XYZ file of C-alpha atoms in Angstrom:
104
model
C 0.018 -0.005 0.028
C 1.374 3.462 -0.913
C -1.335 5.448 1.082
C -0.805 7.753 4.023
C -1.024 4.987 6.712
C 1.764 3.052 4.857
C 4.045 6.143 4.655
C 3.451 6.915 8.467
C 4.019 3.186 9.425
C 7.335 3.317 7.468
C 8.536 6.593 8.929
C 7.491 5.711 12.572
C 8.183 1.859 12.682
C 10.443 1.187 9.530
C 7.494 -0.361 7.888
C 4.244 -2.447 8.306
C 5.853 -5.615 9.629
C 7.759 -3.766 12.284
C 4.738 -2.022 13.349
C 2.605 -5.124 13.359
C 5.394 -6.883 15.758
C 5.260 -4.116 18.163
C 1.356 -3.772 17.953
C 1.188 -7.559 18.687
C 3.732 -7.486 21.372
C 2.000 -4.693 23.113
C -1.390 -6.533 22.967
C 0.167 -9.650 24.284
C 1.181 -7.978 27.617
C 0.153 -9.335 30.686
C -3.085 -7.668 31.883
C -6.303 -6.329 30.451
C -7.028 -3.186 28.676
C -6.462 -1.877 25.064
C -3.606 -1.653 22.643
C -3.972 1.608 20.612
C -2.053 2.949 17.696
C -2.086 6.554 18.069
C -0.957 9.513 16.035
C 0.813 12.463 17.590
C -1.256 15.202 16.035
C 1.572 17.677 16.377
C 4.560 15.689 14.987
C 2.497 13.277 13.036
C 4.516 10.065 14.231
C 2.547 6.958 14.990
C 3.158 4.946 18.140
C 1.501 1.931 20.057
C 0.451 2.332 23.596
C -0.984 0.078 26.325
C -4.005 1.692 27.991
C -5.692 -0.272 31.048
C -8.412 2.289 31.987
C -10.983 3.863 29.518
C -10.616 7.131 31.526
C -6.889 7.397 32.269
C -3.676 7.312 30.455
C -4.530 8.242 26.899
C -1.722 10.679 25.789
C -2.859 14.342 25.280
C -2.836 15.633 21.754
C -2.977 12.292 20.174
C -5.694 10.575 17.776
C -6.459 7.008 18.097
C -6.106 5.332 14.578
C -6.704 1.612 15.738
C -7.931 0.174 19.015
C -7.570 -3.454 20.050
C -9.752 -4.632 22.899
C -7.826 -7.115 25.151
C -10.114 -7.493 27.870
C -11.257 -10.962 28.410
C -14.807 -9.948 27.228
C -13.480 -9.521 23.863
C -11.984 -12.957 23.167
C -12.705 -15.597 25.803
C -15.912 -16.844 24.470
C -14.308 -17.496 21.035
C -10.802 -18.064 21.677
C -10.715 -19.179 25.234
C -7.181 -18.274 26.772
C -5.623 -18.028 23.103
C -5.206 -14.384 23.038
C -2.625 -14.544 20.310
C -5.082 -16.287 18.013
C -7.588 -13.543 18.583
C -5.005 -10.808 17.949
C -4.290 -12.643 14.525
C -8.024 -12.775 13.609
C -8.436 -9.086 14.611
C -5.609 -7.922 12.484
C -7.060 -9.923 9.457
C -10.426 -8.315 9.882
C -9.115 -4.529 10.186
C -10.812 -2.070 7.794
C -7.588 -0.219 6.883
C -9.509 2.566 4.810
C -11.311 3.461 8.184
C -8.054 3.570 9.931
C -6.485 5.759 7.195
C -9.632 7.904 7.460
C -8.534 8.874 11.134
C -5.295 10.320 10.073
C -4.782 13.895 10.805
């Protein structure tokens, strides 16, 4: 892909594969919460961050582009304790056009 998202992933992470490895790694951390791909709206750079509360920890001045819910309610029914399988399925089903629309 040569769109805005691909260019930002390349600039911020060195490419899609490096971003994906970091995103999956963040989502695989012990605990419950969300993994969020943010864009710093001032500098434009993308970064992944772990957030464990809906009302705290979100970085100011940043736009969420993609949010992975890793609370148990998101995957236990379909995947049991196989969080990695859930994350793989999540990635396969991302609507990348919707993600790109959120870019500032």
